[in-house]
Short mmCIF file of C-alpha atoms in Angstrom, two decimals:
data_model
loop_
_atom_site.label_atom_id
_atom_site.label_comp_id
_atom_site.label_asym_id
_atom_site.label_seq_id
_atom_site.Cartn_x
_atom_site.Cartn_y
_atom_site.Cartn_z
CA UNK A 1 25.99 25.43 -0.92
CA UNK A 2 26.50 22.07 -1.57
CA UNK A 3 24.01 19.29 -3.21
CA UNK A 4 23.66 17.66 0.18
CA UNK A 5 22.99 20.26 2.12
CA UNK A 6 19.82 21.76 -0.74
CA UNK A 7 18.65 18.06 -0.63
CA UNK A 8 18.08 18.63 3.35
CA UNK A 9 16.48 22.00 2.36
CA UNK A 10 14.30 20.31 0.17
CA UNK A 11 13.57 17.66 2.76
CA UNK A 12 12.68 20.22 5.47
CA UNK A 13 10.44 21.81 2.78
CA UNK A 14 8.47 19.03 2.30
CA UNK A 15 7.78 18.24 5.86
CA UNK A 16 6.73 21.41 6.04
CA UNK A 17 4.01 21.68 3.46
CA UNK A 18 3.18 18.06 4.25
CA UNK A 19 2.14 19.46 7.78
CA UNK A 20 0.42 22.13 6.40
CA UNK A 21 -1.80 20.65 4.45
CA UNK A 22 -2.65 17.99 7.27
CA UNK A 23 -3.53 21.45 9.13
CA UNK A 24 -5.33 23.86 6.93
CA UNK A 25 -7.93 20.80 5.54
CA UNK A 26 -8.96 20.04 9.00
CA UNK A 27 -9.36 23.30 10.31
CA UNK A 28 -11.66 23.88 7.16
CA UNK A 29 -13.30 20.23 8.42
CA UNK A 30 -14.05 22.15 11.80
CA UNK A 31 -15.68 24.76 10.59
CA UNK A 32 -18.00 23.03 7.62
CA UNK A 33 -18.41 20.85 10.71
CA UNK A 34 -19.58 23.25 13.11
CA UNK A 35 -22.22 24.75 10.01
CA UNK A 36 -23.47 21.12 10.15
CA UNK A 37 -24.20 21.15 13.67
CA UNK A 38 -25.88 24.58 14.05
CA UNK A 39 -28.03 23.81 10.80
CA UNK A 40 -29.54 20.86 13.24
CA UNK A 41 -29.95 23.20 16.12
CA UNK A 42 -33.08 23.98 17.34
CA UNK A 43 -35.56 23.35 14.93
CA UNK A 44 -38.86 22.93 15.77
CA UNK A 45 -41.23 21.30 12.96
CA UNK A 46 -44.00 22.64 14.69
CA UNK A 47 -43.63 26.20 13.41
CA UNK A 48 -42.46 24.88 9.71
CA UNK A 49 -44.69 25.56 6.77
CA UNK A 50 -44.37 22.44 4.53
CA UNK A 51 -42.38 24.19 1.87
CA UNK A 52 -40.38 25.26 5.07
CA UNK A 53 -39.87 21.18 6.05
CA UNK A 54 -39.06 20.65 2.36
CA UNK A 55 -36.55 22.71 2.41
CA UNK A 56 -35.44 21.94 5.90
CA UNK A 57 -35.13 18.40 5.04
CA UNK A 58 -32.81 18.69 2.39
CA UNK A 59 -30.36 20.74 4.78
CA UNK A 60 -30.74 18.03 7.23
CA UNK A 61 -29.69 15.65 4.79
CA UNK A 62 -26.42 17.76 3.34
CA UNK A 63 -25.33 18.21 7.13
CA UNK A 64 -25.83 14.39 8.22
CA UNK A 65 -23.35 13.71 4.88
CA UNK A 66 -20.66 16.49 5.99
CA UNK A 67 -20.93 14.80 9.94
CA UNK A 68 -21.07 10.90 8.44
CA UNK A 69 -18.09 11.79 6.03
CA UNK A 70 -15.95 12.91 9.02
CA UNK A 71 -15.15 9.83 10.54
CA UNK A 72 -14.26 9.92 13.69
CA UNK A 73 -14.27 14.25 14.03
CA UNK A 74 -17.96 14.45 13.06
CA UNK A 75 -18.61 12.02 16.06
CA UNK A 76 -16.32 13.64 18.54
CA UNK A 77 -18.02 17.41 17.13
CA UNK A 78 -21.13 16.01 17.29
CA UNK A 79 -20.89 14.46 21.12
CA UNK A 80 -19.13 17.04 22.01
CA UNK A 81 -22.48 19.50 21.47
CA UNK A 82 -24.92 16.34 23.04
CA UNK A 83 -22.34 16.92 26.14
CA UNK A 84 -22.63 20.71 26.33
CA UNK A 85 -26.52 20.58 25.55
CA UNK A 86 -26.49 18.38 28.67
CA UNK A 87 -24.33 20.54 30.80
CA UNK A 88 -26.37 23.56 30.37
CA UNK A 89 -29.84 21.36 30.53
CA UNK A 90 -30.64 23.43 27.13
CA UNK A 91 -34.09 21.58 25.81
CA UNK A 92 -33.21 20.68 21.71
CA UNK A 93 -34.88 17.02 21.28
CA UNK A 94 -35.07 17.44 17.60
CA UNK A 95 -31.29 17.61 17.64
CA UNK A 96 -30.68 15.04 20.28
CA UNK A 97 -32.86 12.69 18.11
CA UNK A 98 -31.68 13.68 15.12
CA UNK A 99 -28.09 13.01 16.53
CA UNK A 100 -29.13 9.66 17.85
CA UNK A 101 -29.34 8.74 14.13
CA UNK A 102 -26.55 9.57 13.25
CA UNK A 103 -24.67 7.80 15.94
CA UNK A 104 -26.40 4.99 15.20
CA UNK A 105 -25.23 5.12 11.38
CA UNK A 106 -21.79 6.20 12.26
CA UNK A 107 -21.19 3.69 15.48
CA UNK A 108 -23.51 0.73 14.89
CA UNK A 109 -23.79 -1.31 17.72
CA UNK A 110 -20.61 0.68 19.59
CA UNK A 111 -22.72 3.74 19.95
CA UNK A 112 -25.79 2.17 21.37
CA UNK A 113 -24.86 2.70 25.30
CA UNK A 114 -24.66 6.32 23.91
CA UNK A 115 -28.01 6.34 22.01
CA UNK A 116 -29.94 4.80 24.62
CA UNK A 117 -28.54 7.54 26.91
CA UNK A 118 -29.98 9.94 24.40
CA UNK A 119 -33.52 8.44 24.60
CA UNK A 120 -33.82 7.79 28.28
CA UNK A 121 -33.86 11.41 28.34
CA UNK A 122 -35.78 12.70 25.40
CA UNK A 123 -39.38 12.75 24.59
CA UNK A 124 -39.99 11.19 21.32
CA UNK A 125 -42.36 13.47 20.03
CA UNK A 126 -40.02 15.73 18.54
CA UNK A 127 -39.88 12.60 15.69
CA UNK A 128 -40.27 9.24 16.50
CA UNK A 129 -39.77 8.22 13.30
CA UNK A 130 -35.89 8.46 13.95
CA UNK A 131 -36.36 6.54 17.16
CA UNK A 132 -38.22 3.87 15.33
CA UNK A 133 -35.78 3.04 12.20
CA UNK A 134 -33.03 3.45 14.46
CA UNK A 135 -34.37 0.76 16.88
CA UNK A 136 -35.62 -1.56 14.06
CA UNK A 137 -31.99 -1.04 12.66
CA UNK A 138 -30.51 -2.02 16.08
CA UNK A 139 -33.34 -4.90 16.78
CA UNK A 140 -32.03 -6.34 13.52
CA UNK A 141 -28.70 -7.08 14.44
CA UNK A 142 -30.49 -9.47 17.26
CA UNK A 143 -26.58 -8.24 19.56
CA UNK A 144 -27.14 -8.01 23.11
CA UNK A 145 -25.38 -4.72 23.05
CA UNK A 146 -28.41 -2.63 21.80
CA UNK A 147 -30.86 -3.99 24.05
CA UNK A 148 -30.82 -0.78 26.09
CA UNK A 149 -32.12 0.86 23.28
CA UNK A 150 -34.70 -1.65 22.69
CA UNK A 151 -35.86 -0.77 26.57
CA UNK A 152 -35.83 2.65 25.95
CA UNK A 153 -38.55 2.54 23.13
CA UNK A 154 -40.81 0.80 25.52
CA UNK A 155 -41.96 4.10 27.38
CA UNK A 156 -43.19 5.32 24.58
CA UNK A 157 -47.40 5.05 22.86
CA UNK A 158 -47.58 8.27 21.06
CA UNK A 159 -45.67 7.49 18.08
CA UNK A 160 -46.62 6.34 14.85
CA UNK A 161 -45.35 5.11 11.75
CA UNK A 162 -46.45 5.07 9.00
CA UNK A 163 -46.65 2.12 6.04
CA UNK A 164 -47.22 3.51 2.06
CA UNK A 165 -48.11 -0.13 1.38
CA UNK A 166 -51.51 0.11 2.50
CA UNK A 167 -51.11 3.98 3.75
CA UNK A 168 -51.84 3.02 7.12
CA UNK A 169 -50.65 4.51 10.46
CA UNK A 170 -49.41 2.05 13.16
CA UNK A 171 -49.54 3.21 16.76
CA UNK A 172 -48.88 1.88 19.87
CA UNK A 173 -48.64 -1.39 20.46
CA UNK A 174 -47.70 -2.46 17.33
CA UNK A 175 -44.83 -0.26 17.66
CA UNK A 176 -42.79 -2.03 20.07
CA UNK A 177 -43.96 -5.00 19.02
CA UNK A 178 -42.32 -4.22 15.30
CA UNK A 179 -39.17 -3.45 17.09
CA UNK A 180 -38.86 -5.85 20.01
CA UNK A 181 -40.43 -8.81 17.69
CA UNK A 182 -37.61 -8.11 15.41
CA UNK A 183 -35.08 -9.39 18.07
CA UNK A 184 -36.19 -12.71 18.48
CA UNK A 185 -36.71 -14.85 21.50
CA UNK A 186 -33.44 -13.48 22.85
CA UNK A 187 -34.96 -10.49 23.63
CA UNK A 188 -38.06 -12.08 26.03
CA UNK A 189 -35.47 -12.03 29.65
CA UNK A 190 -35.04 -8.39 29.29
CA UNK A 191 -38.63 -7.54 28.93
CA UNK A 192 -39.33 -9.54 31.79
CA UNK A 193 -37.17 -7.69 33.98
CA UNK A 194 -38.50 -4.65 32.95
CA UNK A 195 -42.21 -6.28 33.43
CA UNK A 196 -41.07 -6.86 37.13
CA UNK A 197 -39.15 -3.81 38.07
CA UNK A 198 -40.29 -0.94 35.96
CA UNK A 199 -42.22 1.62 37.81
CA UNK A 200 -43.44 3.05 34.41
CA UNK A 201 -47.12 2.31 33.37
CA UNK A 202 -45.98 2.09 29.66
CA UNK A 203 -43.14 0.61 29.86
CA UNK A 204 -45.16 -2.16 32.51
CA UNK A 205 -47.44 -2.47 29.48
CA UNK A 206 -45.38 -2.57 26.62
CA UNK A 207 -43.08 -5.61 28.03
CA UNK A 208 -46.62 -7.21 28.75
CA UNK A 209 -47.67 -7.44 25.03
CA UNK A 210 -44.58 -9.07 24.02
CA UNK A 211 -44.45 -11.65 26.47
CA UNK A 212 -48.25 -12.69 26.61
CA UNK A 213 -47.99 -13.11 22.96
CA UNK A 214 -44.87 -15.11 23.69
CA UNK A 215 -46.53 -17.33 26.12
CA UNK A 216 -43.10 -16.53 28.24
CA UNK A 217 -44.93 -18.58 31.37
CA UNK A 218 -42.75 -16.99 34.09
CA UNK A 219 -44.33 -13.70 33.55
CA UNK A 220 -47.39 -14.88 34.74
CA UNK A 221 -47.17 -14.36 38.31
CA UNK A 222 -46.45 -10.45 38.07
CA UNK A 223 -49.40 -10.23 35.13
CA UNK A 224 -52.06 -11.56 37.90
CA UNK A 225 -50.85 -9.23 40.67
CA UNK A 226 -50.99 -6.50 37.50
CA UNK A 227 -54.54 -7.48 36.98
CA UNK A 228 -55.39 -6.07 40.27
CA UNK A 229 -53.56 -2.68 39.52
CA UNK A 230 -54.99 0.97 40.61
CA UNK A 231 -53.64 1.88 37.39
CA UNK A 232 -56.81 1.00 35.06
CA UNK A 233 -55.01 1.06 31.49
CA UNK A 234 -52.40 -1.43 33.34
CA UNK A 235 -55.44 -3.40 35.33
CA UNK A 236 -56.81 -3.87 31.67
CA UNK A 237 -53.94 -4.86 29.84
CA UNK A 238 -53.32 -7.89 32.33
CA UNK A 239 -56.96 -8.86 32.46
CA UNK A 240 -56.85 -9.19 28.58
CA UNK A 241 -53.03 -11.43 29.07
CA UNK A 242 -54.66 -13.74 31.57
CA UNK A 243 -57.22 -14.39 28.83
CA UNK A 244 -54.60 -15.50 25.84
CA UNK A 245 -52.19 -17.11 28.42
CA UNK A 246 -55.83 -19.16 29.54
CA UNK A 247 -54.43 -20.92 32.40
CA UNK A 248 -56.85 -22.99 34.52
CA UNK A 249 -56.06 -21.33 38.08
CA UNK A 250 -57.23 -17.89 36.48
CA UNK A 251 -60.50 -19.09 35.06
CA UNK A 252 -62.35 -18.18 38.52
CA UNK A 253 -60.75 -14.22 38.60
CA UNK A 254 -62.45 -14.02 35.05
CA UNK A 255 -65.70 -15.41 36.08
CA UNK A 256 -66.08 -13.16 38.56
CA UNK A 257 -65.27 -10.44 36.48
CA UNK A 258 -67.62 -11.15 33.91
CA UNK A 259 -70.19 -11.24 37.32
CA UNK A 260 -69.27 -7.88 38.89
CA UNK A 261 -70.33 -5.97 35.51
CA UNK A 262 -68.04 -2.72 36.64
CA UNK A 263 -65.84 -0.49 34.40
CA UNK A 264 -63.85 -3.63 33.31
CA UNK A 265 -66.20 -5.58 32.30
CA UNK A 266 -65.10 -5.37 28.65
CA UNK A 267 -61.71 -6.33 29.36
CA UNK A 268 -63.32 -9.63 31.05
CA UNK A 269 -65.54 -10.39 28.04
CA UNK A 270 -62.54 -10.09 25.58
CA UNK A 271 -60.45 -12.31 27.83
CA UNK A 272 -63.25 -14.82 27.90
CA UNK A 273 -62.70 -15.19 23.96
CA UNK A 274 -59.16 -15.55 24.17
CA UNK A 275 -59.69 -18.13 27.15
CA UNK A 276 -61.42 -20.14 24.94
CA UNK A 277 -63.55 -22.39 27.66
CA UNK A 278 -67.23 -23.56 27.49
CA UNK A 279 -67.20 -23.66 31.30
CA UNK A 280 -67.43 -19.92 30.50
CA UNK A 281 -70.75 -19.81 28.76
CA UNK A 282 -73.27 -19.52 31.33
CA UNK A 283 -71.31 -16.66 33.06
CA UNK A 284 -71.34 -15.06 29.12
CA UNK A 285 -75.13 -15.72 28.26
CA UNK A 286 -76.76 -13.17 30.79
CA UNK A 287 -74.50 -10.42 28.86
CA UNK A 288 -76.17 -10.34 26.29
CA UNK A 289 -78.68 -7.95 27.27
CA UNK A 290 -75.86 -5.43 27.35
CA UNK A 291 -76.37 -2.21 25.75
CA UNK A 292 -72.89 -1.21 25.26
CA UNK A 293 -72.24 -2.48 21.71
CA UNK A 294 -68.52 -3.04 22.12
CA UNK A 295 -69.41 -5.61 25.27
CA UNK A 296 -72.36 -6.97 23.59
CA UNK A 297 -70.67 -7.76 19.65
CA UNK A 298 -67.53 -9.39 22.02
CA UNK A 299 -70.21 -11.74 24.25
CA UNK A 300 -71.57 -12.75 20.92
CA UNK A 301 -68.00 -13.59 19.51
CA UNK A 302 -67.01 -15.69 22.81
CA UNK A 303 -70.21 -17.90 22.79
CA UNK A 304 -69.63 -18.48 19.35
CA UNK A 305 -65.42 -19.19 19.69
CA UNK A 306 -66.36 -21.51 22.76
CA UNK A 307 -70.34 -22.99 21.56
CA UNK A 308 -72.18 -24.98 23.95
CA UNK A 309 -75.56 -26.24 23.39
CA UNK A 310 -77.09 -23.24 25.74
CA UNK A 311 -74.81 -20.84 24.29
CA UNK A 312 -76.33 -21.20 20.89
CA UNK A 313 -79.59 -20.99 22.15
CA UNK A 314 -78.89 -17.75 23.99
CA UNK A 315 -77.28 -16.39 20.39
CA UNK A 316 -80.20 -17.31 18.44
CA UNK A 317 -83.37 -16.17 20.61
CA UNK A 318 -81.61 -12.56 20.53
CA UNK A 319 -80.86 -12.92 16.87
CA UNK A 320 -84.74 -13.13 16.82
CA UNK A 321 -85.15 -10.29 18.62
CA UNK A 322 -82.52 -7.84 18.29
CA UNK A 323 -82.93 -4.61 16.49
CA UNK A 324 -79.13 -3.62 16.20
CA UNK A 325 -78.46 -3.51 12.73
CA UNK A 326 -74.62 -3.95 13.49
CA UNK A 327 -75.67 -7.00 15.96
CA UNK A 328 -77.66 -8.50 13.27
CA UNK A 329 -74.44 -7.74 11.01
CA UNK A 330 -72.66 -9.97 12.81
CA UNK A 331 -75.47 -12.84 13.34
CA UNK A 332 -75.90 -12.80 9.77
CA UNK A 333 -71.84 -13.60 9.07
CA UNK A 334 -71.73 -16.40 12.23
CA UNK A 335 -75.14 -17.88 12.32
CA UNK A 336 -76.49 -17.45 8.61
CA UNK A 337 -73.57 -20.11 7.12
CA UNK A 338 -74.47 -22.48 9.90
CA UNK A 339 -78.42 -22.76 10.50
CA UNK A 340 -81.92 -21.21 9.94
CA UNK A 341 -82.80 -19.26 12.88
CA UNK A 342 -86.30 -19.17 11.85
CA UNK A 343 -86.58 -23.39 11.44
CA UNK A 344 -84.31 -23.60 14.43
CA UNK A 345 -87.22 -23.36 17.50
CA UNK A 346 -88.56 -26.81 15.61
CA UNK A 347 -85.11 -29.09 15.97
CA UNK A 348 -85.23 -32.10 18.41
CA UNK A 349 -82.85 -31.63 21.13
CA UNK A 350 -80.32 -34.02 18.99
CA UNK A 351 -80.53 -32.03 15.61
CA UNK A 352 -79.06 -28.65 18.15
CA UNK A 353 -76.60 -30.65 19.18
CA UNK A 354 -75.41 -31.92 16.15
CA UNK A 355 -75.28 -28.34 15.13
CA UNK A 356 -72.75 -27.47 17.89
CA UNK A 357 -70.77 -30.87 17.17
CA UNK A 358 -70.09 -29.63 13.70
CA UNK A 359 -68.69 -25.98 14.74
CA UNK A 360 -66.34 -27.89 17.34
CA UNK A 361 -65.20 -30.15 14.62
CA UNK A 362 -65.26 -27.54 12.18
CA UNK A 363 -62.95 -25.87 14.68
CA UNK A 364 -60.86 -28.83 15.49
CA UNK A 365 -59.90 -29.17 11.90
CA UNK A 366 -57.74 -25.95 11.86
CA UNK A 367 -55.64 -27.55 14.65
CA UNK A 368 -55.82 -31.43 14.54
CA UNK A 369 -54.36 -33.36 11.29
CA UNK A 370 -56.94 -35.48 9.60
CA UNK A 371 -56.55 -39.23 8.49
CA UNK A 372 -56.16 -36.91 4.58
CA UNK A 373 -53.78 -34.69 5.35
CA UNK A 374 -50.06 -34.73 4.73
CA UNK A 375 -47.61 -35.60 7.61
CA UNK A 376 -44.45 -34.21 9.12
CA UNK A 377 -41.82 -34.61 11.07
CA UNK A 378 -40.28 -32.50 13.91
CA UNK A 379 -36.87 -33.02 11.49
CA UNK A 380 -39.25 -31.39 8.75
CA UNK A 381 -40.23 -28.95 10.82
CA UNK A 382 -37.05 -27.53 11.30
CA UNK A 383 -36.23 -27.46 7.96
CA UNK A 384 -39.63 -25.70 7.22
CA UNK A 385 -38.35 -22.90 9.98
CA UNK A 386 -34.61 -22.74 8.47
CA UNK A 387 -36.65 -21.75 5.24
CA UNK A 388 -38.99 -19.34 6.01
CA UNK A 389 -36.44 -17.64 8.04
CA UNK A 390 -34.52 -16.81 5.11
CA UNK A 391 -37.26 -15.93 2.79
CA UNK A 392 -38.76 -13.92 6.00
CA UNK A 393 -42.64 -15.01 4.89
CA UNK A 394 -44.19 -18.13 5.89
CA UNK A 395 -46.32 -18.29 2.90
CA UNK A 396 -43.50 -19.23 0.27
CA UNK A 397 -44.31 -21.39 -2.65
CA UNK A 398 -42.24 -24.32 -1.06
CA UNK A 399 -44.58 -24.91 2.14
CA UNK A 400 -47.17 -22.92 0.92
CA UNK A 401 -49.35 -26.52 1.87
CA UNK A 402 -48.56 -25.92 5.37
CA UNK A 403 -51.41 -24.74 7.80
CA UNK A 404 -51.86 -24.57 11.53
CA UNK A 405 -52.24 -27.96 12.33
CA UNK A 406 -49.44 -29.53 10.46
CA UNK A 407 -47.07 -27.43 12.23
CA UNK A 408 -49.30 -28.09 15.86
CA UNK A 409 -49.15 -31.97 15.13
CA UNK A 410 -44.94 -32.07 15.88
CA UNK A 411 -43.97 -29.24 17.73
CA UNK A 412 -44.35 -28.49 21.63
CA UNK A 413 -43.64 -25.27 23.66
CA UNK A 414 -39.96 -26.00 23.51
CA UNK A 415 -40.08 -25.11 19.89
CA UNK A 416 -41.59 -21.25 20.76
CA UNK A 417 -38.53 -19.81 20.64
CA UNK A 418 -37.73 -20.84 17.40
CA UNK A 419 -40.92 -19.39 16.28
CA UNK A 420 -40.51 -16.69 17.78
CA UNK A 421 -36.77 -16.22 15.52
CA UNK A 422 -39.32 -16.90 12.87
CA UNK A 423 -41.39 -14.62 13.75
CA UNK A 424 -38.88 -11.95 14.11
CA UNK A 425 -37.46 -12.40 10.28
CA UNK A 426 -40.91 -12.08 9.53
CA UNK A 427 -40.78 -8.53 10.63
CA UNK A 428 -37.63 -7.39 8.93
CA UNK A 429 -40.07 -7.31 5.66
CA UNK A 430 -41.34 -3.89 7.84
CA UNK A 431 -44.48 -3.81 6.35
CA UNK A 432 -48.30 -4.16 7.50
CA UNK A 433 -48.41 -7.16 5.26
CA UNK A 434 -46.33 -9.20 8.14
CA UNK A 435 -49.24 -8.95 10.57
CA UNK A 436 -51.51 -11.62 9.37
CA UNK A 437 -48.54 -14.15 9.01
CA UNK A 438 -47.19 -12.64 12.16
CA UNK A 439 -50.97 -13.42 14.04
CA UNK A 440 -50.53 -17.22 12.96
CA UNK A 441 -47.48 -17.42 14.34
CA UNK A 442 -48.95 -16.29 17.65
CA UNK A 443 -51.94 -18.19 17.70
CA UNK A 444 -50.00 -21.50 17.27
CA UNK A 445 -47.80 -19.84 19.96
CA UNK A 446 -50.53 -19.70 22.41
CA UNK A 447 -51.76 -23.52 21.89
CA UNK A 448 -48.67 -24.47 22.36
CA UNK A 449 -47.90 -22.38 25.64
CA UNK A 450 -50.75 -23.58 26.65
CA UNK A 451 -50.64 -27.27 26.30
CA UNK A 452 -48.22 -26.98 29.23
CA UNK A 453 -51.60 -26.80 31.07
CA UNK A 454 -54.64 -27.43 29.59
#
């Protein structure tokens, strides 16, 4: 045999095991894959000890490393099994959520279509905290492509998370309003076409806390016909929206609510707070004599948020008389810092009013710039916004100065959106500590919203 014709042997050779060894490794892939799959199969947490979840946990995570270290197999093996759970209509959310996250780690945004499809038809309750992160993950991004996941999430107000921080549990709303706040202003059309078309009571409701809080004005419409919904946890939730959207034309529906005295009548008391009108007052004063703590503690809180002269008398003859000790509580943390109930029966008309003059300037000052107080710009505005975006807090060192009114006395509604993008890198911190800077940001939302009519 001669040298060329061994070098061709040789050559063959190598193809050969070079073949093999593409062949062997994967079919051993396959099978370590298909262990992965069936350790995510059907579990059900319910019946776990917690040594069993401990345990179960850390098999959960060794599988989710042998699928995310496939590539592209450990998606196709791990669709393929979402496809045939389908097909045979086999109930397994744990794995289909469970799968969801790892699509979402493998794919990014180019799985989301998939994902969603996963959620629309799986209750959450097998663990919504993979639904959540996922969603907060995708919200992130702010790419129009996972917005179908960010709908999906909205029929949802069973889950919790919860925050070590402060070892608190947040339910529903706060939720969706983590998740969807997290995409920014962007994200406002798509809830309002889910506010108008969705025939889901949650979903209906979910959409509605984002966009009152948005002030997103052409909402409005639907939230008045939802105010006169059959559905009373929907008929609630849009009586409390009129309230913070306060527009003029609705003033009259909340009136008469706060008249009629039926099962809503809380819901019309709260909105009276968040409307924020003296005209209000002498439809508030007679509910006072409520029973119901809940109604009574908000009346008190809505003549105070919106004094008149008659209001304050109205608070401080029941101070006198009330036996509550929570209502006195409360008289004692509003009333006490302002004037002696006891000397008050012996003020001249003038010395009441002056009373009331001071808690509406005392107001005015968180939202009007005094003669003292530093000045902006709408230019240093922006800059202000480009800032706290990156540092994701509003209460940085830099414009730590900064209150309410500075921001009120150069901005108009057009600027919402951009604090709502504010808003939303607010949330990426993910922690219970955004919610009082996230609350500022919503009550300068909702004086500017509603400057467009008031």
């Amino acid at each position: 045999m001669n040298k060329l014709a061994i070098k061709k042997i040789i050559i063959s050779l190598l193809f050969v095991l070079i073949s093999l060894v593409q062949i062997f490794p994967q079919e051993a892939g396959n099978d370590e894959l298909d262990s992965a799959i069936k350790i995510l199969r059907k579990i059900d947490e319910n019946t776990l000890t917690n040594e069993d979840k401990k345990n179960k946990s850390i098999e959960i995570d060794k599988a989710w490393e042998i699928i995310k270290s496939s590539g592209d197999a450990g998606l196709k093996r791990l669709k393929k099994e979402l496809d045939e759970i389908e097909k045979t209509k086999e109930s397994d959310d744990f794995f289909k959520l469970n799968a969801s996250v790892l699509l979402w780690k493998m794919g990014n945004v180019s799985e989301a279509a998939a994902i969603s499809k996963i959620w629309n038809s799986t209750s959450f309750r097998a663990n919504y905290r993979y639904v959540f992160y996922s969603a907060f993950d995708a919200a992130s991004t702010q790419n129009d492509k996972v917005i179908p996941m960010l709908k999906a999430v909205l029929k949802d107000n069973s889950g919790r998370i919860y925050f070590p921080q402060h070892s608190m549990n947040f339910s529903w709303p706060l939720t969706v309003e983590f998740i969807w706040g997290a995409f920014g202003h962007k994200g406002l059309p798509a809830l309002f076409d889910v506010l108008k078309n969705s025939k889901n009571d949650i979903e209906i409701m979910s959409a509605m806390h984002i966009l009152v809080n948005a002030q997103y004005l052409e909402a409005l419409p639907r939230i008045r016909e939802l105010a006169s919904s059959k559905n009373a946890e929907v008929r609630n939730f849009a009586i409390k929206g009129l309230g913070i959207f306060g527009h003029p034309a609705d003033s009259a529906f909340i009136i008469k609510g706060l008249k009629s005295k039926d099962a809503d009548l809380y819901s019309y008391v709260w909105a009276s707070y968040e409307y924020d009108d003296p005209k209000i007052s002498p439809y508030l004063i007679p509910l006072l004599n409520q029973e119901d703590y809940n109604i009574k503690s908000e009346v008190i809180y809505a003549l105070y948020n919106a004094v008149t002269l008659e209001g304050l008398e109205a608070l401080v003859n029941d101070y006198k008389n009330t036996k509550d000790e929570k209502i006195l509580k409360i008289y004692k943390k509003f009333l006490d810092p302002v004037l002696d109930y006891i000397k008050y029966e012996e003020m001249i008309a003038e010395e009441k009013q002056e009373i009331v003059s001071r808690l509406i300037d005392y107001k005015k000052g968180n939202y009007i710039l005094s003669d003292e107080d530093k000045k902006i710009t709408h230019d240093d505005f922006i800059e202000m916004s480009k800032d706290w975006i990156k540092e994701k807090r509003i209460t940085g060192e830099q414009y730590k100065w900064v209150q309410d009114r500075h921001v009120l006395s150069v901005t108009s509604a057009k600027d919402i959106n951009l604090l709502l993008d504010v808003k939303a890198s607010i949330y990426l911190r993910l922690s219970d500590e955004c919610l009082d800077e996230t609350r500022t940001i919503d009550n300068v939302i909702k004086i500017l919203g509603r400057r467009r009519y008031r």
